[in-house]
Amino acid sequence: MHILLVRFSSMGDVVLQTATVNWLKSLLGSDLRLTFLTSSEFVELLEGHQEIHRVIGFHRRKGEKWENLVQRLKDLHKNDPIDLILDLHGTLRSLRLKVSLWTIPALTVDKRRWERFLLTKVRNKFLKKFFEHPFFGLSPQVERIIEDFENIFSDSFGKKRTQSFREGPHDELTSLAPFLTTEISRPYVVLAPSASFVPKRWPVVSFVELSKKLLHETNYDVVVLAGKEDTFCEAFNEVSSDRLHQLQGKTTLKESMAFLSKAKLCIGNDSGMNHIAEAYGVPSLTLFGPTDPRFGFRPHGTKSRILEKELSCRPCSTTGKKPCHRERHFCMEEMTVEEVFKNVKEMLDQI
Ligand code: SF4
């Protein structure tokens, strides 16, 4: 059975969908042939994955026309017929794709948009609880996606999933670790100060102070990972220590993945880096600001933790994109370096 999985972005969501891949594999075994369609900047995340036979990148940022992508998929369908499209994105873009490939049966993820929207609008504590259950619960979003699809698939194949999303590292991602080109001989923790949207970021000055505390009060090295565009990480230049490895803009995505795979701990915002760390079985400390773990993107590892402030304005948007409407960025600024460090220390002591 040839299935086309569609998830264009973002980085963390694409990583999380490897759980769906594992589930499909456990369900269909050697009958499964998977093609994964994603944005070209995330192709690296999936290349080499044992269960994904083909990764197709949409080069939108490089100017690829939509019609060109559709034609590529039609050509693929002609040469290697697609039996089913699993739309894991559920956006207008993926809808447009399904319309263009209308002859192929498709299933679409239910992202619980309405419930998520309500959670950002309802400010009353009691009512919030009402909206959390039964719509949300606390299960990760991918668990919910799998549960939804499972009901449909189990009718067709009579099989249930045996593996839980929460169990252990994603082995097939671990196999990507050899891409590391620079070795750090001492044990280290990763700081991931970036996030797709600015309101989701803990202030970089706090990350810098945290790095100083880690260097002074623990024996761990500190590795800073962020993209080329995250020039705000230059703030780390004030830290003079050969145990701080400031790699912002210096690693490919695959190298970042390799560094994360060998870290003792990853500390970051509600962002893709923490999801990648978890996929390797590395505990993460995730700092939540305008978004909410109840949206389903909380860390799932048993050794991972989250930190968040209880504020009436939280969550204020479903993705963290919306600019802060308060006089100060309370959700992140009120998270002190001391409390983050205390959690880091406790987590490191348990390793
Ligand atoms: S302080 Fe409140 S309004 Fe501002 S970004 Fe955070 S959650 Fe949203």
mmCIF file of C-alpha atoms and ligand atoms in Angstrom:
data_model
loop_
_atom_site.group_PDB
_atom_site.id
_atom_site.type_symbol
_atom_site.label_atom_id
_atom_site.label_comp_id
_atom_site.label_asym_id
_atom_site.label_seq_id
_atom_site.Cartn_x
_atom_site.Cartn_y
_atom_site.Cartn_z
ATOM 1 C CA MET A 1 0.000 0.000 0.000
ATOM 2 C CA HIS A 2 1.489 3.304 -1.095
ATOM 3 C CA ILE A 3 0.572 6.150 1.269
ATOM 4 C CA LEU A 4 1.361 9.814 0.735
ATOM 5 C CA LEU A 5 1.802 11.600 4.092
ATOM 6 C CA VAL A 6 1.416 15.363 3.928
ATOM 7 C CA ARG A 7 2.831 17.700 6.566
ATOM 8 C CA PHE A 8 4.481 20.848 5.243
ATOM 9 C CA SER A 9 5.623 22.410 8.510
ATOM 10 C CA SER A 10 6.693 23.255 11.146
ATOM 11 C CA MET A 11 9.876 21.493 12.197
ATOM 12 C CA GLY A 12 8.540 20.094 15.475
ATOM 13 C CA ASP A 13 5.317 18.894 13.882
ATOM 14 C CA VAL A 14 7.192 17.108 11.124
ATOM 15 C CA VAL A 15 9.356 15.351 13.748
ATOM 16 C CA LEU A 16 6.275 14.362 15.753
ATOM 17 C CA GLN A 17 4.757 12.744 12.682
ATOM 18 C CA THR A 18 7.495 10.103 12.710
ATOM 19 C CA ALA A 19 5.275 8.520 15.380
ATOM 20 C CA THR A 20 2.524 8.235 12.756
ATOM 21 C CA VAL A 21 5.058 6.632 10.440
ATOM 22 C CA ASN A 22 5.937 4.078 13.146
ATOM 23 C CA TRP A 23 2.282 3.368 13.743
ATOM 24 C CA LEU A 24 1.603 2.787 10.030
ATOM 25 C CA LYS A 25 4.583 0.471 9.883
ATOM 26 C CA SER A 26 3.338 -1.530 12.878
ATOM 27 C CA LEU A 27 -0.068 -1.751 11.225
ATOM 28 C CA LEU A 28 0.832 -2.590 7.638
ATOM 29 C CA GLY A 29 4.298 -4.142 7.968
ATOM 30 C CA SER A 30 6.123 -4.840 4.731
ATOM 31 C CA ASP A 31 2.995 -3.926 2.708
ATOM 32 C CA LEU A 32 3.669 -0.285 3.488
ATOM 33 C CA ARG A 33 5.362 2.121 1.080
ATOM 34 C CA LEU A 34 5.531 5.690 2.315
ATOM 35 C CA THR A 35 6.114 8.969 0.541
ATOM 36 C CA PHE A 36 6.363 12.022 2.808
ATOM 37 C CA LEU A 37 5.619 15.468 1.385
ATOM 38 C CA THR A 38 6.987 18.390 3.377
ATOM 39 C CA SER A 39 8.542 21.832 2.899
ATOM 40 C CA SER A 40 11.986 21.574 1.358
ATOM 41 C CA GLU A 41 13.706 23.030 4.452
ATOM 42 C CA PHE A 42 12.555 19.990 6.481
ATOM 43 C CA VAL A 43 13.510 17.275 4.010
ATOM 44 C CA GLU A 44 16.782 16.759 5.940
ATOM 45 C CA LEU A 45 14.780 15.767 9.005
ATOM 46 C CA LEU A 46 13.347 12.730 7.274
ATOM 47 C CA GLU A 47 15.973 11.669 4.760
ATOM 48 C CA GLY A 48 17.459 8.363 5.836
ATOM 49 C CA HIS A 49 14.394 7.362 7.840
ATOM 50 C CA GLN A 50 14.149 3.596 7.466
ATOM 51 C CA GLU A 51 10.400 3.493 6.944
ATOM 52 C CA ILE A 52 10.050 6.433 4.571
ATOM 53 C CA HIS A 53 10.769 5.396 1.026
ATOM 54 C CA ARG A 54 10.681 8.823 -0.529
ATOM 55 C CA VAL A 55 10.751 12.377 0.810
ATOM 56 C CA ILE A 56 9.424 15.095 -1.472
ATOM 57 C CA GLY A 57 10.221 18.722 -0.685
ATOM 58 C CA PHE A 58 8.068 21.625 -1.783
ATOM 59 C CA HIS A 59 10.527 24.406 -2.668
ATOM 60 C CA ARG A 60 8.100 27.228 -2.034
ATOM 61 C CA ARG A 61 10.715 29.550 -0.555
ATOM 62 C CA LYS A 62 12.882 29.002 -3.605
ATOM 63 C CA GLY A 63 10.000 30.020 -5.847
ATOM 64 C CA GLU A 64 8.579 26.658 -6.884
ATOM 65 C CA LYS A 65 5.113 27.101 -8.306
ATOM 66 C CA TRP A 66 2.237 25.131 -6.783
ATOM 67 C CA GLU A 67 1.348 23.741 -10.235
ATOM 68 C CA ASN A 68 4.838 22.300 -10.498
ATOM 69 C CA LEU A 69 4.466 20.435 -7.207
ATOM 70 C CA VAL A 70 1.096 19.041 -8.292
ATOM 71 C CA GLN A 71 2.597 17.899 -11.587
ATOM 72 C CA ARG A 72 5.459 16.164 -9.730
ATOM 73 C CA LEU A 73 2.920 14.316 -7.607
ATOM 74 C CA LYS A 74 0.819 13.387 -10.631
ATOM 75 C CA ASP A 75 3.946 11.990 -12.294
ATOM 76 C CA LEU A 76 4.710 10.027 -9.130
ATOM 77 C CA HIS A 77 1.154 8.679 -9.033
ATOM 78 C CA LYS A 78 1.469 7.590 -12.661
ATOM 79 C CA ASN A 79 4.708 5.678 -12.034
ATOM 80 C CA ASP A 80 3.983 4.408 -8.516
ATOM 81 C CA PRO A 81 0.215 4.655 -7.859
ATOM 82 C CA ILE A 82 -0.685 6.279 -4.538
ATOM 83 C CA ASP A 83 -3.438 4.371 -2.708
ATOM 84 C CA LEU A 84 -4.149 6.901 0.003
ATOM 85 C CA ILE A 85 -3.311 10.461 1.028
ATOM 86 C CA LEU A 86 -3.033 11.006 4.781
ATOM 87 C CA ASP A 87 -3.300 14.737 5.295
ATOM 88 C CA LEU A 88 -1.573 15.394 8.615
ATOM 89 C CA HIS A 89 -1.641 19.149 8.174
ATOM 90 C CA GLY A 90 -5.299 19.956 7.631
ATOM 91 C CA THR A 91 -4.759 23.391 6.088
ATOM 92 C CA LEU A 92 -6.108 25.144 3.015
ATOM 93 C CA ARG A 93 -2.870 24.280 1.252
ATOM 94 C CA SER A 94 -3.239 20.568 1.905
ATOM 95 C CA LEU A 95 -6.927 20.787 0.941
ATOM 96 C CA ARG A 96 -5.893 22.346 -2.368
ATOM 97 C CA LEU A 97 -3.511 19.453 -2.867
ATOM 98 C CA LYS A 98 -6.235 16.880 -2.269
ATOM 99 C CA VAL A 99 -8.528 18.686 -4.694
ATOM 100 C CA SER A 100 -5.776 18.632 -7.331
ATOM 101 C CA LEU A 101 -5.312 14.888 -6.733
ATOM 102 C CA TRP A 102 -9.025 14.229 -6.335
ATOM 103 C CA THR A 103 -8.937 10.718 -7.796
ATOM 104 C CA ILE A 104 -6.874 9.487 -4.824
ATOM 105 C CA PRO A 105 -8.768 8.654 -1.595
ATOM 106 C CA ALA A 106 -7.773 10.892 1.303
ATOM 107 C CA LEU A 107 -8.099 11.073 5.089
ATOM 108 C CA THR A 108 -7.600 14.331 6.938
ATOM 109 C CA VAL A 109 -6.431 14.950 10.477
ATOM 110 C CA ASP A 110 -8.837 16.584 12.901
ATOM 111 C CA LYS A 111 -6.715 19.301 14.536
ATOM 112 C CA ARG A 112 -9.435 20.281 17.030
ATOM 113 C CA ARG A 113 -9.110 23.851 15.818
ATOM 114 C CA TRP A 114 -12.388 24.907 17.382
ATOM 115 C CA GLU A 115 -11.472 23.584 20.824
ATOM 116 C CA ARG A 116 -7.998 25.116 20.632
ATOM 117 C CA PHE A 117 -9.487 28.414 19.593
ATOM 118 C CA LEU A 118 -11.888 28.317 22.527
ATOM 119 C CA LEU A 119 -9.060 27.620 24.921
ATOM 120 C CA THR A 120 -7.374 30.857 23.817
ATOM 121 C CA LYS A 121 -10.592 32.827 24.250
ATOM 122 C CA VAL A 122 -12.088 31.520 27.476
ATOM 123 C CA ARG A 123 -10.538 33.275 30.442
ATOM 124 C CA ASN A 124 -12.693 31.854 33.208
ATOM 125 C CA LYS A 125 -10.844 29.069 35.070
ATOM 126 C CA PHE A 126 -13.946 26.924 35.546
ATOM 127 C CA LEU A 127 -15.036 27.195 31.908
ATOM 128 C CA LYS A 128 -11.505 26.456 30.773
ATOM 129 C CA LYS A 129 -11.667 23.125 32.558
ATOM 130 C CA PHE A 130 -14.884 22.394 30.678
ATOM 131 C CA PHE A 131 -13.171 23.004 27.366
ATOM 132 C CA GLU A 132 -10.167 20.893 28.277
ATOM 133 C CA HIS A 133 -12.272 17.797 28.723
ATOM 134 C CA PRO A 134 -13.171 15.810 26.814
ATOM 135 C CA PHE A 135 -11.890 17.750 23.819
ATOM 136 C CA PHE A 136 -8.284 17.932 24.893
ATOM 137 C CA GLY A 137 -7.237 15.733 27.729
ATOM 138 C CA LEU A 138 -3.490 15.729 28.028
ATOM 139 C CA SER A 139 -2.514 13.255 25.343
ATOM 140 C CA PRO A 140 -0.016 14.448 22.746
ATOM 141 C CA GLN A 141 -1.504 15.610 19.482
ATOM 142 C CA VAL A 142 0.059 12.742 17.575
ATOM 143 C CA GLU A 143 -1.588 10.235 19.925
ATOM 144 C CA ARG A 144 -4.918 11.808 19.111
ATOM 145 C CA ILE A 145 -4.226 11.764 15.372
ATOM 146 C CA ILE A 146 -3.292 8.098 15.548
ATOM 147 C CA GLU A 147 -6.347 7.288 17.640
ATOM 148 C CA ASP A 148 -8.570 8.980 15.069
ATOM 149 C CA PHE A 149 -7.004 7.208 12.121
ATOM 150 C CA GLU A 150 -6.782 3.962 14.046
ATOM 151 C CA ASN A 151 -10.545 3.708 14.294
ATOM 152 C CA ILE A 152 -10.800 3.903 10.523
ATOM 153 C CA PHE A 153 -7.811 1.662 9.838
ATOM 154 C CA SER A 154 -8.726 -1.014 12.345
ATOM 155 C CA ASP A 155 -11.993 -1.574 10.449
ATOM 156 C CA SER A 156 -9.994 -2.184 7.298
ATOM 157 C CA PHE A 157 -7.063 -4.116 8.709
ATOM 158 C CA GLY A 158 -8.367 -5.446 12.003
ATOM 159 C CA LYS A 159 -5.154 -4.481 13.793
ATOM 160 C CA LYS A 160 -4.501 -2.279 16.764
ATOM 161 C CA ARG A 161 -1.331 -0.398 17.605
ATOM 162 C CA THR A 162 0.986 -2.161 20.001
ATOM 163 C CA GLN A 163 3.506 0.625 20.508
ATOM 164 C CA SER A 164 2.914 3.770 22.495
ATOM 165 C CA PHE A 165 4.214 7.094 21.258
ATOM 166 C CA ARG A 166 5.643 7.689 24.716
ATOM 167 C CA GLU A 167 7.993 4.741 24.696
ATOM 168 C CA GLY A 168 11.681 5.326 24.094
ATOM 169 C CA PRO A 169 13.603 7.030 21.335
ATOM 170 C CA HIS A 170 12.621 6.801 17.702
ATOM 171 C CA ASP A 171 15.270 4.294 16.632
ATOM 172 C CA GLU A 172 15.182 5.240 13.003
ATOM 173 C CA LEU A 173 16.133 8.815 13.890
ATOM 174 C CA THR A 174 18.954 7.578 16.104
ATOM 175 C CA SER A 175 20.456 6.014 13.009
ATOM 176 C CA LEU A 176 20.960 9.527 11.633
ATOM 177 C CA ALA A 177 23.422 10.478 14.379
ATOM 178 C CA PRO A 178 26.632 9.678 12.408
ATOM 179 C CA PHE A 179 26.203 12.977 10.576
ATOM 180 C CA LEU A 180 28.066 14.681 13.417
ATOM 181 C CA THR A 181 31.223 16.357 12.083
ATOM 182 C CA THR A 182 32.522 18.031 15.272
ATOM 183 C CA GLU A 183 32.817 16.054 18.466
ATOM 184 C CA ILE A 184 32.516 17.590 21.925
ATOM 185 C CA SER A 185 34.405 15.346 24.298
ATOM 186 C CA ARG A 186 32.750 16.456 27.554
ATOM 187 C CA PRO A 187 29.081 15.857 28.434
ATOM 188 C CA TYR A 188 26.946 18.810 27.447
ATOM 189 C CA VAL A 189 23.491 20.294 27.561
ATOM 190 C CA VAL A 190 21.906 22.065 24.607
ATOM 191 C CA LEU A 191 20.302 25.480 24.816
ATOM 192 C CA ALA A 192 17.806 26.128 22.010
ATOM 193 C CA PRO A 193 16.804 29.783 22.439
ATOM 194 C CA SER A 194 14.934 30.154 19.164
ATOM 195 C CA ALA A 195 11.326 29.469 18.208
ATOM 196 C CA SER A 196 9.329 30.040 15.060
ATOM 197 C CA PHE A 197 7.588 33.073 16.576
ATOM 198 C CA VAL A 198 9.123 35.718 18.842
ATOM 199 C CA PRO A 199 6.420 35.622 21.585
ATOM 200 C CA LYS A 200 7.330 31.966 22.235
ATOM 201 C CA ARG A 201 10.933 32.854 23.137
ATOM 202 C CA TRP A 202 12.273 33.084 26.666
ATOM 203 C CA PRO A 203 14.419 36.258 26.645
ATOM 204 C CA VAL A 204 17.884 35.595 25.251
ATOM 205 C CA VAL A 205 19.453 37.444 28.204
ATOM 206 C CA SER A 206 17.911 34.790 30.446
ATOM 207 C CA PHE A 207 19.371 32.024 28.294
ATOM 208 C CA VAL A 208 22.766 33.740 28.536
ATOM 209 C CA GLU A 209 22.508 33.959 32.346
ATOM 210 C CA LEU A 210 21.452 30.314 32.451
ATOM 211 C CA SER A 211 24.499 29.324 30.402
ATOM 212 C CA LYS A 212 26.755 31.131 32.894
ATOM 213 C CA LYS A 213 25.167 29.315 35.820
ATOM 214 C CA LEU A 214 25.513 25.976 34.051
ATOM 215 C CA LEU A 215 29.169 26.636 33.368
ATOM 216 C CA HIS A 216 29.911 27.802 36.918
ATOM 217 C CA GLU A 217 27.780 25.402 38.921
ATOM 218 C CA THR A 218 27.894 22.160 36.915
ATOM 219 C CA ASN A 219 30.534 20.204 35.020
ATOM 220 C CA TYR A 220 28.567 20.239 31.797
ATOM 221 C CA ASP A 221 29.541 22.071 28.630
ATOM 222 C CA VAL A 222 26.879 24.177 26.976
ATOM 223 C CA VAL A 223 26.010 23.994 23.262
ATOM 224 C CA VAL A 224 23.878 26.729 21.715
ATOM 225 C CA LEU A 225 21.917 25.619 18.662
ATOM 226 C CA ALA A 226 19.925 27.977 16.460
ATOM 227 C CA GLY A 227 19.449 28.826 12.803
ATOM 228 C CA LYS A 228 21.373 31.296 10.629
ATOM 229 C CA GLU A 229 18.627 33.890 10.970
ATOM 230 C CA ASP A 230 18.733 33.786 14.798
ATOM 231 C CA THR A 231 21.396 36.473 15.095
ATOM 232 C CA PHE A 232 20.021 37.482 18.509
ATOM 233 C CA CYS A 233 22.173 34.598 19.792
ATOM 234 C CA GLU A 234 25.187 36.887 19.418
ATOM 235 C CA ALA A 235 24.252 37.811 22.995
ATOM 236 C CA PHE A 236 26.177 34.662 24.010
ATOM 237 C CA ASN A 237 29.408 36.286 22.815
ATOM 238 C CA GLU A 238 29.741 37.924 26.221
ATOM 239 C CA VAL A 239 30.291 34.478 27.793
ATOM 240 C CA SER A 240 34.008 33.802 27.745
ATOM 241 C CA SER A 241 34.484 30.106 28.315
ATOM 242 C CA ASP A 242 35.881 27.349 26.129
ATOM 243 C CA ARG A 243 33.072 25.182 27.540
ATOM 244 C CA LEU A 244 30.459 27.263 25.729
ATOM 245 C CA HIS A 245 30.011 26.136 22.123
ATOM 246 C CA GLN A 246 28.120 28.842 20.321
ATOM 247 C CA LEU A 247 26.978 27.058 17.161
ATOM 248 C CA GLN A 248 24.159 29.366 16.093
ATOM 249 C CA GLY A 249 24.151 29.442 12.290
ATOM 250 C CA LYS A 250 27.106 27.057 12.096
ATOM 251 C CA THR A 251 25.347 23.717 11.767
ATOM 252 C CA THR A 252 23.113 22.140 9.173
ATOM 253 C CA LEU A 253 19.832 20.773 10.393
ATOM 254 C CA LYS A 254 21.272 17.271 10.286
ATOM 255 C CA GLU A 255 24.284 18.332 12.385
ATOM 256 C CA SER A 256 21.981 19.991 14.904
ATOM 257 C CA MET A 257 20.055 16.731 15.100
ATOM 258 C CA ALA A 258 23.288 14.859 15.730
ATOM 259 C CA PHE A 259 24.318 17.278 18.507
ATOM 260 C CA LEU A 260 20.905 16.910 20.078
ATOM 261 C CA SER A 261 21.106 13.127 19.912
ATOM 262 C CA LYS A 262 24.229 13.138 22.083
ATOM 263 C CA ALA A 263 23.137 15.797 24.578
ATOM 264 C CA LYS A 264 22.297 15.073 28.206
ATOM 265 C CA LEU A 265 19.448 17.559 28.198
ATOM 266 C CA CYS A 266 17.847 20.125 25.896
ATOM 267 C CA ILE A 267 16.447 23.361 27.271
ATOM 268 C CA GLY A 268 14.307 25.400 24.940
ATOM 269 C CA ASN A 269 11.027 27.016 24.098
ATOM 270 C CA ASP A 270 7.963 25.299 22.657
ATOM 271 C CA SER A 271 9.906 24.592 19.478
ATOM 272 C CA GLY A 272 11.193 21.937 17.109
ATOM 273 C CA MET A 273 14.589 21.447 18.776
ATOM 274 C CA ASN A 274 12.982 20.062 21.918
ATOM 275 C CA HIS A 275 10.875 17.677 19.848
ATOM 276 C CA ILE A 276 13.970 16.453 18.015
ATOM 277 C CA ALA A 277 15.775 15.917 21.347
ATOM 278 C CA GLU A 278 12.865 13.874 22.607
ATOM 279 C CA ALA A 279 12.757 11.816 19.435
ATOM 280 C CA TYR A 280 16.303 10.764 20.342
ATOM 281 C CA GLY A 281 15.266 9.941 23.887
ATOM 282 C CA VAL A 282 17.027 13.034 25.294
ATOM 283 C CA PRO A 283 15.010 14.692 28.085
ATOM 284 C CA SER A 284 13.852 18.221 27.412
ATOM 285 C CA LEU A 285 12.850 21.130 29.562
ATOM 286 C CA THR A 286 10.291 23.108 27.575
ATOM 287 C CA LEU A 287 9.394 26.674 28.501
ATOM 288 C CA PHE A 288 5.825 27.461 27.528
ATOM 289 C CA GLY A 289 4.689 31.059 27.062
ATOM 290 C CA PRO A 290 1.748 32.085 24.883
ATOM 291 C CA THR A 291 1.028 28.516 23.792
ATOM 292 C CA ASP A 292 -0.263 25.750 26.005
ATOM 293 C CA PRO A 293 0.854 22.148 26.589
ATOM 294 C CA ARG A 294 -2.813 21.168 26.366
ATOM 295 C CA PHE A 295 -2.674 21.928 22.635
ATOM 296 C CA GLY A 296 -0.920 18.576 22.415
ATOM 297 C CA PHE A 297 2.681 19.553 21.739
ATOM 298 C CA ARG A 298 4.022 18.988 25.223
ATOM 299 C CA PRO A 299 7.086 16.828 25.766
ATOM 300 C CA HIS A 300 6.131 13.203 26.210
ATOM 301 C CA GLY A 301 9.311 11.655 27.636
ATOM 302 C CA THR A 302 9.015 10.487 31.244
ATOM 303 C CA LYS A 303 12.148 12.435 32.213
ATOM 304 C CA SER A 304 11.105 15.613 30.429
ATOM 305 C CA ARG A 305 9.525 18.598 32.152
ATOM 306 C CA ILE A 306 7.688 21.756 31.288
ATOM 307 C CA LEU A 307 7.659 25.163 32.910
ATOM 308 C CA GLU A 308 4.824 27.636 32.517
ATOM 309 C CA LYS A 309 3.251 30.535 34.381
ATOM 310 C CA GLU A 310 -0.348 30.504 35.387
ATOM 311 C CA LEU A 311 -1.671 33.729 33.882
ATOM 312 C CA SER A 312 -5.187 34.667 32.905
ATOM 313 C CA CYS A 313 -3.969 35.784 29.460
ATOM 314 C CA ARG A 314 -2.489 32.346 28.660
ATOM 315 C CA PRO A 315 -2.803 30.815 26.144
ATOM 316 C CA CYS A 316 -3.253 33.829 23.890
ATOM 317 C CA SER A 317 -2.854 32.136 20.516
ATOM 318 C CA THR A 318 -2.822 28.621 19.129
ATOM 319 C CA THR A 319 0.587 28.908 17.490
ATOM 320 C CA GLY A 320 2.322 31.668 19.465
ATOM 321 C CA LYS A 321 2.337 33.875 16.381
ATOM 322 C CA LYS A 322 0.098 36.619 17.708
ATOM 323 C CA PRO A 323 2.029 39.576 19.193
ATOM 324 C CA CYS A 324 1.736 40.048 22.962
ATOM 325 C CA HIS A 325 -1.059 42.492 23.791
ATOM 326 C CA ARG A 326 0.052 43.189 27.365
ATOM 327 C CA GLU A 327 2.409 45.890 28.556
ATOM 328 C CA ARG A 328 5.031 43.260 29.306
ATOM 329 C CA HIS A 329 5.730 39.755 28.056
ATOM 330 C CA PHE A 330 4.772 38.314 31.452
ATOM 331 C CA CYS A 331 4.487 34.667 30.426
ATOM 332 C CA MET A 332 8.174 34.473 29.595
ATOM 333 C CA GLU A 333 9.718 37.309 31.560
ATOM 334 C CA GLU A 334 8.327 36.033 34.859
ATOM 335 C CA MET A 335 10.116 32.733 34.407
ATOM 336 C CA THR A 336 13.310 33.339 36.343
ATOM 337 C CA VAL A 337 16.767 31.997 35.588
ATOM 338 C CA GLU A 338 16.871 30.576 39.125
ATOM 339 C CA GLU A 339 13.717 28.496 38.700
ATOM 340 C CA VAL A 340 14.782 27.219 35.287
ATOM 341 C CA PHE A 341 18.217 26.365 36.668
ATOM 342 C CA LYS A 342 16.710 24.581 39.682
ATOM 343 C CA ASN A 343 14.740 22.319 37.330
ATOM 344 C CA VAL A 344 17.752 21.790 35.100
ATOM 345 C CA LYS A 345 19.845 20.825 38.111
ATOM 346 C CA GLU A 346 17.232 18.342 39.344
ATOM 347 C CA MET A 347 16.943 16.808 35.887
ATOM 348 C CA LEU A 348 20.708 16.523 35.502
ATOM 349 C CA ASP A 349 21.008 14.937 38.946
ATOM 350 C CA GLN A 350 18.628 12.188 37.807
ATOM 351 C CA ILE A 351 20.673 11.311 34.727
HETATM 352 S S1 SF4 B 1 2.025 37.684 28.377
HETATM 353 FE FE1 SF4 B 1 -0.021 36.865 27.964
HETATM 354 S S2 SF4 B 1 -0.712 38.045 26.196
HETATM 355 FE FE2 SF4 B 1 1.491 38.310 26.311
HETATM 356 S S3 SF4 B 1 2.326 36.689 24.964
HETATM 357 FE FE3 SF4 B 1 2.255 35.904 27.049
HETATM 358 S S4 SF4 B 1 0.321 34.804 27.177
HETATM 359 FE FE4 SF4 B 1 0.195 36.175 25.421
#
